[in-house]
PDB file of C-alpha atoms and ligand atoms in Angstrom:
ATOM      1  CA  UNK A   1      -0.026  -0.103  -0.168  1.00 76.00           C
ATOM      2  CA  UNK A   2       1.678   3.416  -0.891  1.00 89.00           C
ATOM      3  CA  UNK A   3       2.417   5.718   2.413  1.00 95.00           C
ATOM      4  CA  UNK A   4      -0.176   8.579   2.651  1.00 96.00           C
ATOM      5  CA  UNK A   5       0.229  10.350   5.260  1.00 95.00           C
ATOM      6  CA  UNK A   6      -2.922  12.943   4.183  1.00 97.00           C
ATOM      7  CA  UNK A   7      -4.990  10.014   4.273  1.00 98.00           C
ATOM      8  CA  UNK A   8      -8.667  10.558   5.589  1.00 98.00           C
ATOM      9  CA  UNK A   9     -10.018   7.069   5.178  1.00 97.00           C
ATOM     10  CA  UNK A  10     -12.491   6.251   7.507  1.00 97.00           C
ATOM     11  CA  UNK A  11     -12.948  10.032   8.453  1.00 98.00           C
ATOM     12  CA  UNK A  12     -16.364  11.658   8.515  1.00 98.00           C
ATOM     13  CA  UNK A  13     -15.679  15.456   7.717  1.00 98.00           C
ATOM     14  CA  UNK A  14     -18.182  18.444   7.853  1.00 99.00           C
ATOM     15  CA  UNK A  15     -17.669  20.567   5.278  1.00 99.00           C
ATOM     16  CA  UNK A  16     -19.801  23.936   5.455  1.00 98.00           C
ATOM     17  CA  UNK A  17     -20.020  26.219   2.150  1.00 98.00           C
ATOM     18  CA  UNK A  18     -19.787  23.646   0.432  1.00 98.00           C
ATOM     19  CA  UNK A  19     -21.782  24.692  -2.394  1.00 98.00           C
ATOM     20  CA  UNK A  20     -19.418  27.478  -3.678  1.00 98.00           C
ATOM     21  CA  UNK A  21     -15.408  28.290  -4.045  1.00 98.00           C
ATOM     22  CA  UNK A  22     -13.307  26.887  -1.151  1.00 98.00           C
ATOM     23  CA  UNK A  23     -15.853  24.877   0.386  1.00 98.00           C
ATOM     24  CA  UNK A  24     -16.897  23.153  -2.881  1.00 98.00           C
ATOM     25  CA  UNK A  25     -13.202  22.578  -3.688  1.00 98.00           C
ATOM     26  CA  UNK A  26     -12.622  21.153  -0.043  1.00 99.00           C
ATOM     27  CA  UNK A  27     -15.142  18.730  -0.139  1.00 99.00           C
ATOM     28  CA  UNK A  28     -13.931  17.774  -3.541  1.00 98.00           C
ATOM     29  CA  UNK A  29     -10.387  17.412  -2.184  1.00 98.00           C
ATOM     30  CA  UNK A  30     -11.070  15.433   1.164  1.00 98.00           C
ATOM     31  CA  UNK A  31     -13.458  12.761  -0.773  1.00 98.00           C
ATOM     32  CA  UNK A  32     -10.233  12.086  -2.905  1.00 98.00           C
ATOM     33  CA  UNK A  33      -8.191  11.644   0.302  1.00 98.00           C
ATOM     34  CA  UNK A  34     -10.850   8.784   1.381  1.00 98.00           C
ATOM     35  CA  UNK A  35     -13.218  11.097   3.766  1.00 98.00           C
ATOM     36  CA  UNK A  36     -16.863  10.635   3.855  1.00 98.00           C
ATOM     37  CA  UNK A  37     -18.518  14.071   3.466  1.00 98.00           C
ATOM     38  CA  UNK A  38     -21.233  15.646   5.240  1.00 98.00           C
ATOM     39  CA  UNK A  39     -21.730  18.623   2.891  1.00 98.00           C
ATOM     40  CA  UNK A  40     -23.711  21.895   4.123  1.00 98.00           C
ATOM     41  CA  UNK A  41     -24.783  24.927   2.183  1.00 98.00           C
ATOM     42  CA  UNK A  42     -27.722  26.866   1.822  1.00 98.00           C
ATOM     43  CA  UNK A  43     -28.281  26.354  -2.108  1.00 98.00           C
ATOM     44  CA  UNK A  44     -30.109  22.810  -2.957  1.00 98.00           C
ATOM     45  CA  UNK A  45     -29.455  22.483  -6.337  1.00 98.00           C
ATOM     46  CA  UNK A  46     -25.598  23.704  -5.798  1.00 98.00           C
ATOM     47  CA  UNK A  47     -25.448  21.260  -2.954  1.00 98.00           C
ATOM     48  CA  UNK A  48     -26.916  18.449  -5.051  1.00 98.00           C
ATOM     49  CA  UNK A  49     -24.305  18.747  -7.978  1.00 98.00           C
ATOM     50  CA  UNK A  50     -21.360  19.050  -5.558  1.00 98.00           C
ATOM     51  CA  UNK A  51     -22.844  15.639  -4.098  1.00 98.00           C
ATOM     52  CA  UNK A  52     -22.430  14.027  -7.402  1.00 98.00           C
ATOM     53  CA  UNK A  53     -18.905  15.625  -7.838  1.00 98.00           C
ATOM     54  CA  UNK A  54     -17.519  14.087  -4.918  1.00 98.00           C
ATOM     55  CA  UNK A  55     -15.200  10.530  -5.006  1.00 98.00           C
ATOM     56  CA  UNK A  56     -16.093   7.745  -3.367  1.00 98.00           C
ATOM     57  CA  UNK A  57     -19.351   6.496  -1.183  1.00 96.00           C
ATOM     58  CA  UNK A  58     -21.581   7.376   1.646  1.00 97.00           C
ATOM     59  CA  UNK A  59     -21.551  11.159   1.545  1.00 98.00           C
ATOM     60  CA  UNK A  60     -24.385  12.959   2.793  1.00 98.00           C
ATOM     61  CA  UNK A  61     -25.878  16.651   2.083  1.00 98.00           C
ATOM     62  CA  UNK A  62     -27.960  19.118   4.157  1.00 98.00           C
ATOM     63  CA  UNK A  63     -29.086  22.395   3.700  1.00 98.00           C
ATOM     64  CA  UNK A  64     -28.619  24.606   6.781  1.00 98.00           C
ATOM     65  CA  UNK A  65     -28.434  28.476   7.380  1.00 98.00           C
ATOM     66  CA  UNK A  66     -25.672  29.242   9.651  1.00 98.00           C
ATOM     67  CA  UNK A  67     -27.266  32.285  10.382  1.00 98.00           C
ATOM     68  CA  UNK A  68     -29.453  30.856  12.882  1.00 98.00           C
ATOM     69  CA  UNK A  69     -26.956  30.760  15.775  1.00 98.00           C
ATOM     70  CA  UNK A  70     -29.394  29.488  18.169  1.00 98.00           C
ATOM     71  CA  UNK A  71     -30.225  26.151  15.924  1.00 98.00           C
ATOM     72  CA  UNK A  72     -26.677  25.308  15.389  1.00 98.00           C
ATOM     73  CA  UNK A  73     -25.893  23.057  18.033  1.00 98.00           C
ATOM     74  CA  UNK A  74     -29.425  21.250  17.910  1.00 98.00           C
ATOM     75  CA  UNK A  75     -28.827  20.863  14.488  1.00 98.00           C
ATOM     76  CA  UNK A  76     -25.215  19.334  14.732  1.00 98.00           C
ATOM     77  CA  UNK A  77     -26.553  17.179  17.901  1.00 98.00           C
ATOM     78  CA  UNK A  78     -29.567  15.695  15.443  1.00 98.00           C
ATOM     79  CA  UNK A  79     -27.175  15.392  12.369  1.00 98.00           C
ATOM     80  CA  UNK A  80     -24.784  13.654  14.261  1.00 98.00           C
ATOM     81  CA  UNK A  81     -27.033  11.143  16.369  1.00 98.00           C
ATOM     82  CA  UNK A  82     -28.403  10.022  12.642  1.00 97.00           C
ATOM     83  CA  UNK A  83     -24.688   9.407  10.836  1.00 97.00           C
ATOM     84  CA  UNK A  84     -22.519   9.247  13.788  1.00 98.00           C
ATOM     85  CA  UNK A  85     -19.827  11.502  15.575  1.00 98.00           C
ATOM     86  CA  UNK A  86     -17.727  13.574  13.203  1.00 98.00           C
ATOM     87  CA  UNK A  87     -13.864  13.149  13.026  1.00 98.00           C
ATOM     88  CA  UNK A  88     -13.410  17.298  11.310  1.00 98.00           C
ATOM     89  CA  UNK A  89     -15.351  20.325  10.301  1.00 99.00           C
ATOM     90  CA  UNK A  90     -13.860  22.587   7.474  1.00 99.00           C
ATOM     91  CA  UNK A  91     -16.048  25.509   8.440  1.00 98.00           C
ATOM     92  CA  UNK A  92     -15.580  27.283   4.858  1.00 98.00           C
ATOM     93  CA  UNK A  93     -19.150  29.323   4.764  1.00 98.00           C
ATOM     94  CA  UNK A  94     -18.749  32.790   5.141  1.00 98.00           C
ATOM     95  CA  UNK A  95     -19.649  36.258   3.825  1.00 98.00           C
ATOM     96  CA  UNK A  96     -17.866  39.003   2.481  1.00 95.00           C
ATOM     97  CA  UNK A  97     -19.233  42.780   2.107  1.00 88.00           C
ATOM     98  CA  UNK A  98     -17.395  45.676   1.393  1.00 90.00           C
ATOM     99  CA  UNK A  99     -18.259  48.787   3.151  1.00 93.00           C
ATOM    100  CA  UNK A 100     -16.386  51.586   4.467  1.00 93.00           C
ATOM    101  CA  UNK A 101     -16.536  52.625   8.271  1.00 95.00           C
ATOM    102  CA  UNK A 102     -19.041  55.866   7.448  1.00 96.00           C
ATOM    103  CA  UNK A 103     -21.086  53.450   5.308  1.00 96.00           C
ATOM    104  CA  UNK A 104     -21.787  51.043   8.118  1.00 97.00           C
ATOM    105  CA  UNK A 105     -25.021  50.447  10.365  1.00 97.00           C
ATOM    106  CA  UNK A 106     -26.025  47.635  13.103  1.00 98.00           C
ATOM    107  CA  UNK A 107     -27.488  45.567  10.973  1.00 98.00           C
ATOM    108  CA  UNK A 108     -25.063  45.065   8.423  1.00 97.00           C
ATOM    109  CA  UNK A 109     -22.473  44.813  11.311  1.00 98.00           C
ATOM    110  CA  UNK A 110     -24.278  42.222  13.279  1.00 98.00           C
ATOM    111  CA  UNK A 111     -25.166  40.409  10.255  1.00 98.00           C
ATOM    112  CA  UNK A 112     -21.637  40.062   9.060  1.00 98.00           C
ATOM    113  CA  UNK A 113     -20.450  39.223  12.853  1.00 98.00           C
ATOM    114  CA  UNK A 114     -23.072  36.687  13.122  1.00 98.00           C
ATOM    115  CA  UNK A 115     -22.698  34.778  10.141  1.00 98.00           C
ATOM    116  CA  UNK A 116     -18.825  35.091   9.916  1.00 98.00           C
ATOM    117  CA  UNK A 117     -17.810  34.808  13.902  1.00 98.00           C
ATOM    118  CA  UNK A 118     -20.575  33.624  15.849  1.00 98.00           C
ATOM    119  CA  UNK A 119     -21.559  30.584  13.522  1.00 98.00           C
ATOM    120  CA  UNK A 120     -17.874  29.692  13.960  1.00 98.00           C
ATOM    121  CA  UNK A 121     -18.093  29.804  18.206  1.00 98.00           C
ATOM    122  CA  UNK A 122     -21.382  27.786  18.115  1.00 98.00           C
ATOM    123  CA  UNK A 123     -20.083  25.276  15.592  1.00 98.00           C
ATOM    124  CA  UNK A 124     -17.201  24.766  18.369  1.00 98.00           C
ATOM    125  CA  UNK A 125     -19.304  24.467  21.215  1.00 98.00           C
ATOM    126  CA  UNK A 126     -21.410  21.747  19.557  1.00 98.00           C
ATOM    127  CA  UNK A 127     -18.403  19.946  17.825  1.00 98.00           C
ATOM    128  CA  UNK A 128     -16.817  19.308  21.633  1.00 98.00           C
ATOM    129  CA  UNK A 129     -19.970  17.564  22.750  1.00 98.00           C
ATOM    130  CA  UNK A 130     -18.758  14.068  23.209  1.00 97.00           C
ATOM    131  CA  UNK A 131     -21.870  12.922  20.818  1.00 97.00           C
ATOM    132  CA  UNK A 132     -20.878  14.874  18.206  1.00 98.00           C
ATOM    133  CA  UNK A 133     -17.134  14.093  17.291  1.00 98.00           C
ATOM    134  CA  UNK A 134     -15.135  10.989  17.384  1.00 96.00           C
ATOM    135  CA  UNK A 135     -11.289  10.153  17.212  1.00 92.00           C
ATOM    136  CA  UNK A 136      -8.528  12.297  15.688  1.00 92.00           C
ATOM    137  CA  UNK A 137     -11.009  15.615  16.040  1.00 98.00           C
ATOM    138  CA  UNK A 138      -9.874  18.707  13.950  1.00 98.00           C
ATOM    139  CA  UNK A 139     -11.770  21.881  13.837  1.00 99.00           C
ATOM    140  CA  UNK A 140     -10.472  23.909  10.916  1.00 99.00           C
ATOM    141  CA  UNK A 141     -11.683  27.472  10.185  1.00 98.00           C
ATOM    142  CA  UNK A 142     -11.256  29.749   7.268  1.00 98.00           C
ATOM    143  CA  UNK A 143     -10.257  33.053   8.608  1.00 98.00           C
ATOM    144  CA  UNK A 144      -8.622  35.338   6.034  1.00 98.00           C
ATOM    145  CA  UNK A 145      -5.020  37.924   5.381  1.00 97.00           C
ATOM    146  CA  UNK A 146      -7.582  40.316   5.639  1.00 96.00           C
ATOM    147  CA  UNK A 147      -7.805  39.692   9.557  1.00 97.00           C
ATOM    148  CA  UNK A 148      -3.874  40.284   9.849  1.00 95.00           C
ATOM    149  CA  UNK A 149      -2.981  43.323   7.111  1.00 94.00           C
ATOM    150  CA  UNK A 150      -4.872  46.408   7.047  1.00 80.00           C
ATOM    151  CA  UNK A 151      -7.815  46.187   5.299  1.00 76.00           C
ATOM    152  CA  UNK A 152      -9.415  49.787   4.603  1.00 83.00           C
ATOM    153  CA  UNK A 153     -13.112  49.685   3.492  1.00 88.00           C
ATOM    154  CA  UNK A 154     -13.259  46.226   4.645  1.00 92.00           C
ATOM    155  CA  UNK A 155     -13.061  46.778   8.468  1.00 95.00           C
ATOM    156  CA  UNK A 156     -16.357  44.684   9.084  1.00 97.00           C
ATOM    157  CA  UNK A 157     -15.173  41.871   7.331  1.00 96.00           C
ATOM    158  CA  UNK A 158     -11.651  42.206   8.605  1.00 97.00           C
ATOM    159  CA  UNK A 159     -12.752  41.749  12.272  1.00 97.00           C
ATOM    160  CA  UNK A 160     -14.909  39.002  11.795  1.00 98.00           C
ATOM    161  CA  UNK A 161     -12.089  37.156  10.454  1.00 98.00           C
ATOM    162  CA  UNK A 162     -10.158  38.782  13.219  1.00 98.00           C
ATOM    163  CA  UNK A 163     -12.290  37.208  15.854  1.00 98.00           C
ATOM    164  CA  UNK A 164     -11.457  33.607  14.401  1.00 98.00           C
ATOM    165  CA  UNK A 165      -7.991  34.341  14.993  1.00 98.00           C
ATOM    166  CA  UNK A 166      -8.719  35.100  18.742  1.00 98.00           C
ATOM    167  CA  UNK A 167     -10.943  31.742  18.998  1.00 98.00           C
ATOM    168  CA  UNK A 168      -8.295  29.481  17.288  1.00 98.00           C
ATOM    169  CA  UNK A 169      -5.415  30.700  19.804  1.00 98.00           C
ATOM    170  CA  UNK A 170      -8.121  30.024  22.743  1.00 98.00           C
ATOM    171  CA  UNK A 171     -10.136  27.032  21.565  1.00 98.00           C
ATOM    172  CA  UNK A 172      -6.764  25.430  20.402  1.00 98.00           C
ATOM    173  CA  UNK A 173      -6.012  25.123  24.378  1.00 97.00           C
ATOM    174  CA  UNK A 174      -9.451  24.960  25.747  1.00 98.00           C
ATOM    175  CA  UNK A 175     -10.703  21.905  23.646  1.00 98.00           C
ATOM    176  CA  UNK A 176      -7.487  19.820  24.131  1.00 98.00           C
ATOM    177  CA  UNK A 177      -9.128  17.903  27.085  1.00 96.00           C
ATOM    178  CA  UNK A 178     -12.362  17.234  24.803  1.00 97.00           C
ATOM    179  CA  UNK A 179      -9.639  16.033  22.446  1.00 98.00           C
ATOM    180  CA  UNK A 180     -10.286  18.486  19.601  1.00 98.00           C
ATOM    181  CA  UNK A 181      -7.642  20.753  17.897  1.00 98.00           C
ATOM    182  CA  UNK A 182      -8.836  24.076  16.594  1.00 98.00           C
ATOM    183  CA  UNK A 183      -6.912  25.382  13.585  1.00 98.00           C
ATOM    184  CA  UNK A 184      -7.490  28.392  10.736  1.00 98.00           C
ATOM    185  CA  UNK A 185      -6.282  28.791   7.433  1.00 98.00           C
ATOM    186  CA  UNK A 186      -5.876  32.404   6.410  1.00 98.00           C
ATOM    187  CA  UNK A 187      -6.037  32.807   2.594  1.00 98.00           C
ATOM    188  CA  UNK A 188      -5.017  36.113   0.596  1.00 97.00           C
ATOM    189  CA  UNK A 189      -7.181  36.428  -2.372  1.00 96.00           C
ATOM    190  CA  UNK A 190      -8.653  33.190  -4.057  1.00 98.00           C
ATOM    191  CA  UNK A 191     -10.439  32.981  -7.351  1.00 97.00           C
ATOM    192  CA  UNK A 192     -14.240  32.031  -6.165  1.00 97.00           C
ATOM    193  CA  UNK A 193     -17.408  33.452  -6.690  1.00 94.00           C
ATOM    194  CA  UNK A 194     -16.968  35.833  -3.881  1.00 94.00           C
ATOM    195  CA  UNK A 195     -13.408  37.545  -4.916  1.00 93.00           C
ATOM    196  CA  UNK A 196     -15.508  38.196  -8.154  1.00 92.00           C
ATOM    197  CA  UNK A 197     -17.966  40.049  -6.403  1.00 91.00           C
ATOM    198  CA  UNK A 198     -15.206  41.695  -4.456  1.00 87.00           C
ATOM    199  CA  UNK A 199     -13.234  42.225  -8.054  1.00 88.00           C
ATOM    200  CA  UNK A 200     -16.713  44.433  -9.231  1.00 90.00           C
ATOM    201  CA  UNK A 201     -15.713  47.388  -7.221  1.00 86.00           C
ATOM    202  CA  UNK A 202     -12.198  47.346  -8.235  1.00 88.00           C
ATOM    203  CA  UNK A 203     -11.150  49.380 -11.228  1.00 91.00           C
ATOM    204  CA  UNK A 204      -8.513  47.648 -13.783  1.00 91.00           C
ATOM    205  CA  UNK A 205      -5.566  49.542 -12.004  1.00 94.00           C
ATOM    206  CA  UNK A 206      -6.562  48.711  -8.552  1.00 91.00           C
ATOM    207  CA  UNK A 207      -7.487  44.982  -9.524  1.00 92.00           C
ATOM    208  CA  UNK A 208      -4.047  44.958 -10.934  1.00 93.00           C
ATOM    209  CA  UNK A 209      -2.530  46.045  -7.629  1.00 93.00           C
ATOM    210  CA  UNK A 210      -4.393  43.690  -5.536  1.00 93.00           C
ATOM    211  CA  UNK A 211      -2.890  40.594  -8.004  1.00 95.00           C
ATOM    212  CA  UNK A 212       0.816  42.490  -7.644  1.00 96.00           C
ATOM    213  CA  UNK A 213       0.363  41.900  -3.989  1.00 96.00           C
ATOM    214  CA  UNK A 214       0.748  38.162  -4.081  1.00 97.00           C
ATOM    215  CA  UNK A 215       4.190  37.418  -5.341  1.00 98.00           C
ATOM    216  CA  UNK A 216       2.943  33.516  -6.016  1.00 98.00           C
ATOM    217  CA  UNK A 217      -0.213  35.204  -7.667  1.00 97.00           C
ATOM    218  CA  UNK A 218      -4.004  34.855  -6.951  1.00 97.00           C
ATOM    219  CA  UNK A 219      -4.777  31.552  -5.520  1.00 98.00           C
ATOM    220  CA  UNK A 220      -7.092  28.693  -6.551  1.00 98.00           C
ATOM    221  CA  UNK A 221      -9.450  26.882  -4.287  1.00 98.00           C
ATOM    222  CA  UNK A 222      -7.645  23.922  -4.366  1.00 98.00           C
ATOM    223  CA  UNK A 223      -4.423  25.496  -2.696  1.00 98.00           C
ATOM    224  CA  UNK A 224      -6.829  26.459   0.057  1.00 98.00           C
ATOM    225  CA  UNK A 225      -8.367  22.972   0.600  1.00 98.00           C
ATOM    226  CA  UNK A 226      -5.117  21.186   0.281  1.00 98.00           C
ATOM    227  CA  UNK A 227      -4.119  23.200   3.715  1.00 98.00           C
ATOM    228  CA  UNK A 228      -7.230  22.189   5.154  1.00 98.00           C
ATOM    229  CA  UNK A 229      -6.755  18.731   4.494  1.00 98.00           C
ATOM    230  CA  UNK A 230      -3.234  18.835   6.243  1.00 98.00           C
ATOM    231  CA  UNK A 231      -4.977  20.551   9.434  1.00 98.00           C
ATOM    232  CA  UNK A 232      -7.619  17.572   9.424  1.00 98.00           C
ATOM    233  CA  UNK A 233      -5.073  14.970   8.845  1.00 98.00           C
ATOM    234  CA  UNK A 234      -2.813  13.402  11.367  1.00 97.00           C
ATOM    235  CA  UNK A 235      -0.078  15.399   9.332  1.00 97.00           C
ATOM    236  CA  UNK A 236      -1.111  17.877  11.984  1.00 98.00           C
ATOM    237  CA  UNK A 237      -1.651  15.886  14.817  1.00 97.00           C
ATOM    238  CA  UNK A 238       1.221  18.282  17.051  1.00 98.00           C
ATOM    239  CA  UNK A 239      -0.471  21.574  15.948  1.00 98.00           C
ATOM    240  CA  UNK A 240      -3.693  23.067  17.398  1.00 98.00           C
ATOM    241  CA  UNK A 241      -3.977  26.940  18.158  1.00 98.00           C
ATOM    242  CA  UNK A 242      -2.250  27.811  14.946  1.00 98.00           C
ATOM    243  CA  UNK A 243      -2.858  30.265  11.669  1.00 98.00           C
ATOM    244  CA  UNK A 244      -1.778  28.988   8.661  1.00 98.00           C
ATOM    245  CA  UNK A 245      -1.080  31.675   6.206  1.00 98.00           C
ATOM    246  CA  UNK A 246      -1.925  30.408   2.537  1.00 98.00           C
ATOM    247  CA  UNK A 247      -1.483  33.501   0.846  1.00 98.00           C
ATOM    248  CA  UNK A 248       1.168  33.192  -1.979  1.00 98.00           C
ATOM    249  CA  UNK A 249       3.337  35.484  -0.229  1.00 98.00           C
ATOM    250  CA  UNK A 250       0.775  38.446   0.528  1.00 97.00           C
ATOM    251  CA  UNK A 251       1.902  38.661   4.256  1.00 96.00           C
ATOM    252  CA  UNK A 252       5.939  37.918   3.803  1.00 95.00           C
TER     253      UNK A 252
HETATM  254  N1  NAP B   1     -12.120  34.105  -1.999  1.00 55.72           N
HETATM  255  C1  NAP B   1     -11.512  34.683  -1.123  1.00 55.72           C
HETATM  256  O1  NAP B   1     -10.704  35.577  -1.698  1.00 55.72           O
HETATM  257  C2  NAP B   1     -11.389  34.510   0.343  1.00 55.72           C
HETATM  258  C3  NAP B   1      -9.856  35.049   1.011  1.00 55.72           C
HETATM  259  C4  NAP B   1      -9.966  34.947   2.157  1.00 55.72           C
HETATM  260  C5  NAP B   1     -10.741  34.339   2.778  1.00 55.72           C
HETATM  261  N2  NAP B   1     -12.186  33.487   2.451  1.00 55.72           N
HETATM  262  C6  NAP B   1     -13.043  32.969   2.991  1.00 55.72           C
HETATM  263  O2  NAP B   1     -12.921  31.818   2.854  1.00 55.72           O
HETATM  264  C7  NAP B   1     -14.603  31.252   3.010  1.00 55.72           C
HETATM  265  C8  NAP B   1     -15.120  30.583   1.648  1.00 55.72           C
HETATM  266  O3  NAP B   1     -15.031  32.255   0.690  1.00 55.72           O
HETATM  267  P1  NAP B   1     -15.658  31.526  -1.059  1.00 55.72           P
HETATM  268  O4  NAP B   1     -14.402  32.805  -1.808  1.00 55.72           O
HETATM  269  O5  NAP B   1     -15.475  30.452  -1.210  1.00 55.72           O
HETATM  270  O6  NAP B   1     -16.745  32.334  -0.805  1.00 55.72           O
HETATM  271  P2  NAP B   1     -18.427  31.861  -1.859  1.00 55.72           P
HETATM  272  O7  NAP B   1     -17.841  31.330  -2.767  1.00 55.72           O
HETATM  273  O8  NAP B   1     -19.232  32.800  -1.693  1.00 55.72           O
HETATM  274  O9  NAP B   1     -18.994  30.540  -0.766  1.00 55.72           O
HETATM  275  C9  NAP B   1     -19.493  30.881   0.540  1.00 55.72           C
HETATM  276  C10 NAP B   1     -20.130  29.924   0.598  1.00 55.72           C
HETATM  277  O10 NAP B   1     -20.493  29.887   2.060  1.00 55.72           O
HETATM  278  C11 NAP B   1     -22.183  29.673   2.555  1.00 55.72           C
HETATM  279  N3  NAP B   1     -22.759  30.714   3.292  1.00 55.72           N
HETATM  280  C12 NAP B   1     -22.688  31.974   3.162  1.00 55.72           C
HETATM  281  N4  NAP B   1     -23.394  32.573   4.134  1.00 55.72           N
HETATM  282  C13 NAP B   1     -24.091  31.096   4.728  1.00 55.72           C
HETATM  283  C14 NAP B   1     -25.040  30.846   5.991  1.00 55.72           C
HETATM  284  N5  NAP B   1     -25.480  31.962   6.328  1.00 55.72           N
HETATM  285  N6  NAP B   1     -25.421  29.374   5.797  1.00 55.72           N
HETATM  286  C15 NAP B   1     -24.854  28.545   5.443  1.00 55.72           C
HETATM  287  N7  NAP B   1     -23.691  28.723   4.418  1.00 55.72           N
HETATM  288  C16 NAP B   1     -23.530  29.950   4.119  1.00 55.72           C
HETATM  289  C17 NAP B   1     -22.429  29.595   0.766  1.00 55.72           C
HETATM  290  O11 NAP B   1     -23.545  29.110   0.753  1.00 55.72           O
HETATM  291  P3  NAP B   1     -24.817  29.255  -0.132  1.00 55.72           P
HETATM  292  O12 NAP B   1     -24.428  29.715  -1.461  1.00 55.72           O
HETATM  293  O13 NAP B   1     -25.523  28.011  -0.520  1.00 55.72           O
HETATM  294  O14 NAP B   1     -26.048  29.806   0.610  1.00 55.72           O
HETATM  295  C18 NAP B   1     -21.371  29.294  -0.010  1.00 55.72           C
HETATM  296  O15 NAP B   1     -21.585  27.581   0.099  1.00 55.72           O
HETATM  297  C19 NAP B   1     -15.070  32.435   3.355  1.00 55.72           C
HETATM  298  O16 NAP B   1     -15.124  32.367   4.744  1.00 55.72           O
HETATM  299  C20 NAP B   1     -14.484  33.580   3.321  1.00 55.72           C
HETATM  300  O17 NAP B   1     -14.578  34.617   3.822  1.00 55.72           O
HETATM  301  C21 NAP B   1     -12.152  33.940   0.998  1.00 55.72           C
END
């Protein structure tokens, strides 16, 4: 048998945001490493399309809106009662909307913080429950380089992703006693529908400037999926509380 230290054979992994971009690429990537995928998103059609692209058998798809913070713990408990405990979560769901500080309002702030940070915290509370995680449990968040480098005009999003950096530092230690490792990847600009949307507000010149800030060029969803797979697999069994920059040199 070929030595594959990143094998996920026998592992069940929940991938949120599996209907698009990084989450979709991650679900497919993890299935190629042998994982059974529990794919989640809001859009039924794109969820069904993703399920058809996974390798192997036994995958499951569930629509769920992570903005319903008080429903997250009961949802995960019911899901695990049905399909068994998870070995990992790749939490890729997220929203991005650029607004300078003079244009924000409380509804916008709460919307972004709820979906990006609140959902991340409630997923951790659910995953740490004995019934919700099995052996080799690993929780991987998707933060952003926006959390770590100045992001004028994008401060609410940056704050929500900065909250994930802080959460990883705390949870990485707090959940050791539960047998759960917690880490995050921090991507810079990756070619997905989310960055396509961001691109529409930039002039050609400004977009070129953004591209030039990435010495290795813009990222592809698989570049992030590979880093998430590393943090889910036993290759990272001595790593918790870490932020892995996956950014083509953006922060170098
Ligand atoms: N692309 C980048 O340049 C970049 C850079 C740094 C970090 N990130 C982060 O990477 C993650 C993935 O981004 P992406 O570029 O792949 O974005 P994307 O293509 O827009 O996909 C976003 C995903 O999140 C899901 N989602 C959003 N709100 C949700 C909610 N309330 N409940 C459940 N699912 C929800 C969407 O599901 P539905 O479509 O089914 O509603 C979709 O699957 C995000 O956390 C983002 O902040 C992206």
